[in-house]
Amino acid sequence: MMAEVFSWTRVAAVLAKEFIQVRRDRLTFGMILGIPVMQLAMFGFAINSDPRNLPTAVLSADSSPFARSFVSAMENSGYFRVVREVTTEAEANRLLELGSVQFVVNIPQDFSRKLQRGERPAILVEADATDPGATSNAIGALTQLNQSALDRDLTGGLQRLKSGPPPFELRIHRRYNPEGITQHNVVPGLMGVILTMTMVIMTALGMTRERERGTMEALLAMPVRPVEVMLGKILPYVLIGCAQVTLIVLAARFLFNVPFVGSLALLSVVLVVFISANLSIGFTFSTVARNQLQAMQMAFFFFLPSILLSGFMFPFRGMPGWAQAIGEVLPLTHFLRIVRGILLKGVGPAEIAPEMWPLFLFMLAAMGVALARYRQTLD
């Protein structure tokens, strides 16, 4: 007797079998729920393209009420938060180089005297414009302050200053990227994004592929230590990463005209640490995943917050505190600050040290976890 052409009963049986299979595969089931929740949390709560309360340093040689009113007006705009009062231009420049502040406000010594004479004194505002998106809205709000910041102070004989042009001039100096060219910020960041994606995925899939094909047993039977296997697996990808970096650097310099102010030798040292950290993560994923699909899912689960919470696509300072705390753990966050600092600011080893030690610590922790997981596979 011929079977029925179509049976809903057989469809229901296959459907039930698939649900049972998904339930048994806990890692895949967790990714199915985890990735949408992560995307909702990041895009709904963490991502903000209009950063406010940007850290600002004030270098004021004038202690008059007019200078204090201007600084208060800046803070009241919501875009600026005064975190430091500096006394020298060298100290202000160092804060900008380190990325500790986004703006430096320089009020000259004769600001009050020239203002009362109607000479329209100038206030210099220096901005760290390596990321144009992080400063554009704040600069837009800043340009309106010279018309209204001193309204309460211009009384009596100074009332006449309200009817003419703004009583003082604002000079905005965009440091490190004066023309606000987006490529100068994005292209160096792409170096880290591409390395994160390719290094993690290639290592995770490479090790998992060996387990699926049965060649892992032969590798385990060899008289090699876990650290030797790890180095043997990682070093080829380090060379691949160096080749990718060379291509990106050449394109950045000759195709996108990105300025190279700093040392390429220093950048090379940072790249070795960053590549090793990402390869260690991929190695760890390969010891957890049972197949290549799971390895790919885990790599994507790591790559998604890396690209969204590192400051590559959206301003880092525009994120809430909890999102910044997660971003500080990711190696891409620190690498982006370092590579932009070296290429656009020309910083040296002392300036990148605060970002290097978290990157180096992450690399050691990832290697330790990978070795511990690999020893478990030996047992």
CSV table of C-alpha atoms in Angstrom, one decimal:
chain,number,residue,atom,x,y,z
A,1,MET,CA,0.0,0.0,0.0
A,2,MET,CA,1.5,3.3,-1.1
A,3,ALA,CA,2.1,5.9,1.7
A,4,GLU,CA,0.1,9.0,1.7
A,5,VAL,CA,1.5,11.9,-0.4
A,6,PHE,CA,1.4,14.3,2.6
A,7,SER,CA,0.8,13.7,6.2
A,8,TRP,CA,0.5,16.4,8.9
A,9,THR,CA,1.3,13.7,11.5
A,10,ARG,CA,4.7,13.1,10.0
A,11,VAL,CA,5.3,16.8,9.9
A,12,ALA,CA,4.4,17.1,13.6
A,13,ALA,CA,6.8,14.2,14.4
A,14,VAL,CA,9.7,15.9,12.6
A,15,LEU,CA,8.8,19.2,14.2
A,16,ALA,CA,8.8,17.6,17.7
A,17,LYS,CA,12.2,16.0,17.0
A,18,GLU,CA,13.7,19.4,16.0
A,19,PHE,CA,12.4,21.0,19.2
A,20,ILE,CA,13.9,18.2,21.3
A,21,GLN,CA,17.2,18.6,19.4
A,22,VAL,CA,17.3,22.3,20.1
A,23,ARG,CA,16.5,21.7,23.8
A,24,ARG,CA,19.3,19.3,24.1
A,25,ASP,CA,21.8,21.7,22.4
A,26,ARG,CA,22.0,24.1,25.4
A,27,LEU,CA,24.6,26.3,23.9
A,28,THR,CA,22.7,26.9,20.7
A,29,PHE,CA,19.5,27.4,22.7
A,30,GLY,CA,21.3,30.0,24.8
A,31,MET,CA,22.5,31.8,21.8
A,32,ILE,CA,19.0,31.9,20.3
A,33,LEU,CA,17.7,33.7,23.4
A,34,GLY,CA,20.9,35.6,24.3
A,35,ILE,CA,21.7,37.3,21.0
A,36,PRO,CA,18.3,39.0,20.7
A,37,VAL,CA,18.3,40.1,24.3
A,38,MET,CA,21.8,41.5,23.9
A,39,GLN,CA,20.8,43.4,20.8
A,40,LEU,CA,17.7,44.8,22.5
A,41,ALA,CA,19.7,45.9,25.6
A,42,MET,CA,22.5,47.5,23.6
A,43,PHE,CA,20.4,49.3,20.9
A,44,GLY,CA,17.6,50.2,23.4
A,45,PHE,CA,19.7,51.4,26.4
A,46,ALA,CA,23.4,51.6,25.6
A,47,ILE,CA,23.6,53.2,22.2
A,48,ASN,CA,23.5,57.0,22.1
A,49,SER,CA,24.6,59.1,19.2
A,50,ASP,CA,24.3,62.4,21.2
A,51,PRO,CA,26.8,62.1,24.0
A,52,ARG,CA,26.4,64.6,26.9
A,53,ASN,CA,28.3,65.4,30.0
A,54,LEU,CA,31.6,65.3,28.1
A,55,PRO,CA,34.6,65.7,30.4
A,56,THR,CA,36.0,69.3,30.1
A,57,ALA,CA,39.1,71.0,31.6
A,58,VAL,CA,39.2,74.7,32.2
A,59,LEU,CA,42.3,76.8,31.9
A,60,SER,CA,41.2,80.2,33.2
A,61,ALA,CA,43.5,83.2,33.9
A,62,ASP,CA,40.5,85.4,34.7
A,63,SER,CA,38.5,84.9,37.8
A,64,SER,CA,35.9,87.4,37.1
A,65,PRO,CA,32.1,86.7,37.3
A,66,PHE,CA,32.0,86.8,33.5
A,67,ALA,CA,34.4,83.8,33.2
A,68,ARG,CA,32.5,81.9,35.8
A,69,SER,CA,29.2,82.6,34.1
A,70,PHE,CA,30.5,81.3,30.8
A,71,VAL,CA,31.7,78.1,32.4
A,72,SER,CA,28.3,77.7,34.2
A,73,ALA,CA,26.5,78.2,31.0
A,74,MET,CA,28.5,75.4,29.4
A,75,GLU,CA,27.6,73.0,32.1
A,76,ASN,CA,24.0,74.0,32.0
A,77,SER,CA,23.8,73.1,28.3
A,78,GLY,CA,24.2,69.5,29.4
A,79,TYR,CA,27.0,68.7,26.9
A,80,PHE,CA,29.9,69.7,29.2
A,81,ARG,CA,31.1,68.5,32.6
A,82,VAL,CA,34.0,70.3,34.1
A,83,VAL,CA,36.3,67.7,35.7
A,84,ARG,CA,39.6,69.5,36.0
A,85,GLU,CA,40.9,73.0,36.4
A,86,VAL,CA,44.4,73.2,35.0
A,87,THR,CA,47.0,75.9,35.4
A,88,THR,CA,49.3,75.4,32.4
A,89,GLU,CA,48.8,74.7,28.7
A,90,ALA,CA,51.1,71.8,28.9
A,91,GLU,CA,48.9,70.1,31.4
A,92,ALA,CA,45.8,70.8,29.2
A,93,ASN,CA,47.6,69.4,26.2
A,94,ARG,CA,48.5,66.2,28.0
A,95,LEU,CA,44.9,65.7,29.2
A,96,LEU,CA,43.8,65.9,25.5
A,97,GLU,CA,46.5,63.5,24.4
A,98,LEU,CA,45.6,60.9,27.0
A,99,GLY,CA,41.9,61.3,26.2
A,100,SER,CA,41.1,62.2,29.8
A,101,VAL,CA,39.0,65.2,28.6
A,102,GLN,CA,37.2,65.9,25.4
A,103,PHE,CA,37.4,69.7,25.7
A,104,VAL,CA,39.8,72.3,27.1
A,105,VAL,CA,38.4,75.9,27.7
A,106,ASN,CA,41.1,78.6,27.7
A,107,ILE,CA,39.9,81.9,29.1
A,108,PRO,CA,42.6,84.7,28.7
A,109,GLN,CA,43.8,86.9,31.5
A,110,ASP,CA,42.4,90.1,30.2
A,111,PHE,CA,39.0,88.6,29.3
A,112,SER,CA,37.0,90.7,31.8
A,113,ARG,CA,38.7,94.0,31.0
A,114,LYS,CA,38.3,93.7,27.2
A,115,LEU,CA,34.7,92.6,27.6
A,116,GLN,CA,33.8,95.7,29.5
A,117,ARG,CA,35.5,97.9,26.9
A,118,GLY,CA,33.5,96.3,24.1
A,119,GLU,CA,36.6,94.8,22.5
A,120,ARG,CA,35.0,91.3,22.1
A,121,PRO,CA,37.7,89.1,23.7
A,122,ALA,CA,38.2,85.6,22.4
A,123,ILE,CA,37.8,82.3,24.4
A,124,LEU,CA,39.6,79.4,22.9
A,125,VAL,CA,37.9,76.0,23.1
A,126,GLU,CA,40.1,73.0,22.1
A,127,ALA,CA,38.3,69.8,21.2
A,128,ASP,CA,39.6,66.2,20.8
A,129,ALA,CA,38.1,65.7,17.4
A,130,THR,CA,39.5,62.2,16.7
A,131,ASP,CA,35.9,61.1,16.8
A,132,PRO,CA,33.9,63.9,15.0
A,133,GLY,CA,30.6,62.3,16.1
A,134,ALA,CA,31.4,62.6,19.8
A,135,THR,CA,32.0,66.4,19.6
A,136,SER,CA,29.8,67.7,16.7
A,137,ASN,CA,26.6,68.3,18.8
A,138,ALA,CA,28.5,69.7,21.7
A,139,ILE,CA,30.3,72.2,19.4
A,140,GLY,CA,27.0,73.1,17.9
A,141,ALA,CA,25.6,74.0,21.3
A,142,LEU,CA,28.8,75.8,22.2
A,143,THR,CA,28.5,78.2,19.3
A,144,GLN,CA,25.3,79.6,20.7
A,145,LEU,CA,26.7,80.4,24.2
A,146,ASN,CA,28.4,83.7,23.2
A,147,GLN,CA,25.0,85.2,22.6
A,148,SER,CA,23.3,84.3,25.9
A,149,ALA,CA,25.8,83.1,28.4
A,150,LEU,CA,26.4,86.6,30.0
A,151,ASP,CA,22.9,88.0,29.8
A,152,ARG,CA,22.5,88.2,33.6
A,153,ASP,CA,25.9,89.9,33.9
A,154,LEU,CA,25.4,92.6,31.3
A,155,THR,CA,23.5,95.1,33.4
A,156,GLY,CA,23.8,98.8,34.0
A,157,GLY,CA,26.4,100.3,31.7
A,158,LEU,CA,27.0,97.0,30.1
A,159,GLN,CA,23.4,96.8,28.8
A,160,ARG,CA,24.6,98.2,25.5
A,161,LEU,CA,26.6,95.1,24.7
A,162,LYS,CA,23.3,93.1,24.3
A,163,SER,CA,22.1,95.0,21.3
A,164,GLY,CA,25.2,94.6,19.2
A,165,PRO,CA,27.2,91.5,18.1
A,166,PRO,CA,28.0,88.9,20.7
A,167,PRO,CA,30.1,90.4,23.5
A,168,PHE,CA,32.9,87.9,23.1
A,169,GLU,CA,34.2,85.6,20.4
A,170,LEU,CA,34.4,81.8,20.6
A,171,ARG,CA,37.3,80.2,18.8
A,172,ILE,CA,37.0,76.4,18.4
A,173,HIS,CA,40.1,74.5,17.6
A,174,ARG,CA,39.4,70.9,16.5
A,175,ARG,CA,42.6,69.0,17.5
A,176,TYR,CA,44.0,66.0,15.7
A,177,ASN,CA,41.2,66.1,13.0
A,178,PRO,CA,40.6,69.7,12.2
A,179,GLU,CA,38.5,69.1,9.1
A,180,GLY,CA,36.3,66.5,10.9
A,181,ILE,CA,37.0,63.8,8.3
A,182,THR,CA,35.2,60.7,9.3
A,183,GLN,CA,37.7,58.4,7.6
A,184,HIS,CA,40.5,59.5,9.9
A,185,ASN,CA,38.5,58.0,12.8
A,186,VAL,CA,36.9,55.0,11.1
A,187,VAL,CA,39.8,53.6,9.0
A,188,PRO,CA,42.2,53.2,12.0
A,189,GLY,CA,39.3,51.6,13.9
A,190,LEU,CA,38.6,49.2,11.1
A,191,MET,CA,42.0,47.7,11.8
A,192,GLY,CA,40.8,46.5,15.2
A,193,VAL,CA,37.4,45.5,14.0
A,194,ILE,CA,38.7,43.3,11.1
A,195,LEU,CA,41.3,41.7,13.3
A,196,THR,CA,38.8,40.9,16.0
A,197,MET,CA,36.4,39.3,13.5
A,198,THR,CA,38.9,37.3,11.5
A,199,MET,CA,41.2,36.2,14.3
A,200,VAL,CA,38.5,35.0,16.6
A,201,ILE,CA,36.5,33.2,13.9
A,202,MET,CA,39.5,31.6,12.2
A,203,THR,CA,40.9,30.2,15.4
A,204,ALA,CA,37.6,29.0,16.7
A,205,LEU,CA,36.6,27.3,13.5
A,206,GLY,CA,40.1,25.8,12.9
A,207,MET,CA,40.3,23.9,16.1
A,208,THR,CA,36.6,22.8,16.0
A,209,ARG,CA,37.1,21.6,12.4
A,210,GLU,CA,39.8,19.3,13.6
A,211,ARG,CA,37.6,17.8,16.2
A,212,GLU,CA,34.8,17.2,13.7
A,213,ARG,CA,37.1,15.6,11.2
A,214,GLY,CA,38.7,13.3,13.8
A,215,THR,CA,42.2,14.8,13.5
A,216,MET,CA,42.2,16.1,17.0
A,217,GLU,CA,42.7,12.6,18.4
A,218,ALA,CA,45.9,12.3,16.4
A,219,LEU,CA,47.0,15.7,17.7
A,220,LEU,CA,46.3,14.6,21.3
A,221,ALA,CA,48.3,11.4,20.8
A,222,MET,CA,51.4,13.4,19.9
A,223,PRO,CA,54.0,14.1,22.7
A,224,VAL,CA,53.2,17.9,22.8
A,225,ARG,CA,52.2,20.1,25.7
A,226,PRO,CA,49.1,22.2,25.7
A,227,VAL,CA,51.0,25.4,25.5
A,228,GLU,CA,53.0,24.1,22.5
A,229,VAL,CA,49.8,23.2,20.7
A,230,MET,CA,48.3,26.6,21.5
A,231,LEU,CA,51.4,28.4,20.2
A,232,GLY,CA,51.6,26.2,17.1
A,233,LYS,CA,48.0,27.0,16.3
A,234,ILE,CA,48.2,30.7,17.1
A,235,LEU,CA,51.4,31.8,15.4
A,236,PRO,CA,50.3,31.2,11.8
A,237,TYR,CA,47.3,33.4,12.4
A,238,VAL,CA,49.5,36.0,13.9
A,239,LEU,CA,51.3,36.2,10.6
A,240,ILE,CA,47.9,36.3,8.8
A,241,GLY,CA,46.9,39.2,11.1
A,242,CYS,CA,50.2,41.1,10.3
A,243,ALA,CA,49.4,40.7,6.6
A,244,GLN,CA,45.9,42.1,7.1
A,245,VAL,CA,47.3,45.0,9.1
A,246,THR,CA,49.9,45.8,6.4
A,247,LEU,CA,47.1,45.9,3.8
A,248,ILE,CA,44.9,48.2,6.0
A,249,VAL,CA,47.8,50.5,6.8
A,250,LEU,CA,48.7,50.9,3.1
A,251,ALA,CA,45.1,51.6,2.2
A,252,ALA,CA,44.7,54.1,5.1
A,253,ARG,CA,47.8,56.0,4.1
A,254,PHE,CA,47.6,56.1,0.3
A,255,LEU,CA,43.9,55.6,-0.4
A,256,PHE,CA,42.2,57.5,2.5
A,257,ASN,CA,45.1,59.9,3.4
A,258,VAL,CA,44.9,59.1,7.1
A,259,PRO,CA,47.8,61.0,8.8
A,260,PHE,CA,50.5,58.9,10.5
A,261,VAL,CA,51.9,61.1,13.2
A,262,GLY,CA,53.2,58.4,15.6
A,263,SER,CA,55.5,55.4,15.5
A,264,LEU,CA,54.8,52.4,13.4
A,265,ALA,CA,57.2,50.4,15.5
A,266,LEU,CA,55.1,51.1,18.6
A,267,LEU,CA,51.9,50.3,16.7
A,268,SER,CA,53.5,46.9,15.7
A,269,VAL,CA,54.1,46.0,19.3
A,270,VAL,CA,50.5,46.8,20.2
A,271,LEU,CA,49.2,44.8,17.3
A,272,VAL,CA,51.0,41.6,18.4
A,273,VAL,CA,49.4,41.9,21.9
A,274,PHE,CA,46.0,42.6,20.4
A,275,ILE,CA,46.2,39.8,17.9
A,276,SER,CA,47.3,37.3,20.5
A,277,ALA,CA,44.4,38.3,22.8
A,278,ASN,CA,41.8,37.7,20.1
A,279,LEU,CA,43.4,34.4,19.0
A,280,SER,CA,43.3,33.3,22.6
A,281,ILE,CA,39.6,34.0,22.7
A,282,GLY,CA,39.1,32.0,19.5
A,283,PHE,CA,41.1,29.1,21.0
A,284,THR,CA,38.9,29.2,24.1
A,285,PHE,CA,35.7,29.1,22.1
A,286,SER,CA,37.1,26.1,20.1
A,287,THR,CA,37.5,24.1,23.4
A,288,VAL,CA,33.9,24.8,24.4
A,289,ALA,CA,32.1,24.4,21.0
A,290,ARG,CA,31.1,20.9,19.9
A,291,ASN,CA,30.8,21.9,16.2
A,292,GLN,CA,31.6,24.7,13.8
A,293,LEU,CA,28.1,26.2,14.1
A,294,GLN,CA,28.5,26.6,17.8
A,295,ALA,CA,32.0,28.1,17.3
A,296,MET,CA,30.6,30.6,14.9
A,297,GLN,CA,27.7,31.5,17.3
A,298,MET,CA,30.1,32.1,20.1
A,299,ALA,CA,32.4,34.2,18.0
A,300,PHE,CA,29.4,36.4,16.9
A,301,PHE,CA,28.3,36.6,20.5
A,302,PHE,CA,31.8,38.1,21.3
A,303,PHE,CA,32.0,40.2,18.2
A,304,LEU,CA,28.6,42.0,18.5
A,305,PRO,CA,29.3,43.8,21.8
A,306,SER,CA,32.9,44.4,20.7
A,307,ILE,CA,31.8,46.5,17.7
A,308,LEU,CA,28.9,48.2,19.5
A,309,LEU,CA,30.4,49.0,22.9
A,310,SER,CA,34.0,49.8,22.0
A,311,GLY,CA,33.4,53.2,20.6
A,312,PHE,CA,33.9,52.2,17.0
A,313,MET,CA,30.3,52.8,15.7
A,314,PHE,CA,29.0,55.0,18.5
A,315,PRO,CA,30.6,57.5,20.9
A,316,PHE,CA,31.9,55.7,23.9
A,317,ARG,CA,31.2,58.5,26.3
A,318,GLY,CA,27.5,58.6,25.1
A,319,MET,CA,26.9,55.2,26.7
A,320,PRO,CA,25.5,54.7,30.2
A,321,GLY,CA,27.9,53.6,33.0
A,322,TRP,CA,27.0,49.9,32.8
A,323,ALA,CA,27.7,49.8,29.1
A,324,GLN,CA,31.0,51.6,29.5
A,325,ALA,CA,32.0,49.1,32.2
A,326,ILE,CA,31.4,46.2,29.8
A,327,GLY,CA,33.2,48.1,27.0
A,328,GLU,CA,36.3,48.6,29.3
A,329,VAL,CA,36.6,44.8,29.5
A,330,LEU,CA,36.7,44.3,25.7
A,331,PRO,CA,40.2,44.5,24.1
A,332,LEU,CA,38.9,46.4,21.1
A,333,THR,CA,38.0,49.4,23.2
A,334,HIS,CA,41.6,49.8,24.4
A,335,PHE,CA,43.0,49.1,21.0
A,336,LEU,CA,40.9,51.7,19.3
A,337,ARG,CA,42.1,54.4,21.8
A,338,ILE,CA,45.7,53.3,21.2
A,339,VAL,CA,45.7,53.1,17.5
A,340,ARG,CA,43.9,56.5,17.1
A,341,GLY,CA,46.3,58.0,19.6
A,342,ILE,CA,49.4,56.7,17.8
A,343,LEU,CA,48.2,57.6,14.3
A,344,LEU,CA,46.4,60.9,14.9
A,345,LYS,CA,48.0,62.3,18.0
A,346,GLY,CA,51.5,60.9,17.8
A,347,VAL,CA,51.4,59.6,21.4
A,348,GLY,CA,54.3,57.5,22.8
A,349,PRO,CA,54.7,54.5,25.2
A,350,ALA,CA,54.0,56.6,28.3
A,351,GLU,CA,50.6,57.9,26.9
A,352,ILE,CA,49.4,54.5,25.8
A,353,ALA,CA,50.4,52.7,29.0
A,354,PRO,CA,47.0,53.2,30.7
A,355,GLU,CA,45.4,51.4,27.8
A,356,MET,CA,48.1,48.8,27.3
A,357,TRP,CA,48.0,47.1,30.7
A,358,PRO,CA,44.2,46.2,30.4
A,359,LEU,CA,44.9,44.8,26.9
A,360,PHE,CA,47.9,42.8,28.1
A,361,LEU,CA,45.9,41.5,31.2
A,362,PHE,CA,43.1,40.4,28.9
A,363,MET,CA,45.5,38.5,26.7
A,364,LEU,CA,47.0,36.7,29.7
A,365,ALA,CA,43.6,35.8,31.1
A,366,ALA,CA,42.3,34.6,27.8
A,367,MET,CA,45.5,32.4,27.3
A,368,GLY,CA,45.1,31.0,30.8
A,369,VAL,CA,41.5,30.0,30.2
A,370,ALA,CA,42.3,28.5,26.8
A,371,LEU,CA,45.1,26.4,28.3
A,372,ALA,CA,42.9,25.3,31.2
A,373,ARG,CA,40.1,24.3,28.8
A,374,TYR,CA,42.5,22.5,26.5
A,375,ARG,CA,43.9,20.4,29.5
A,376,GLN,CA,40.4,19.3,30.2
A,377,THR,CA,40.1,17.9,26.6
A,378,LEU,CA,43.3,16.0,27.3
A,379,ASP,CA,41.7,14.4,30.3
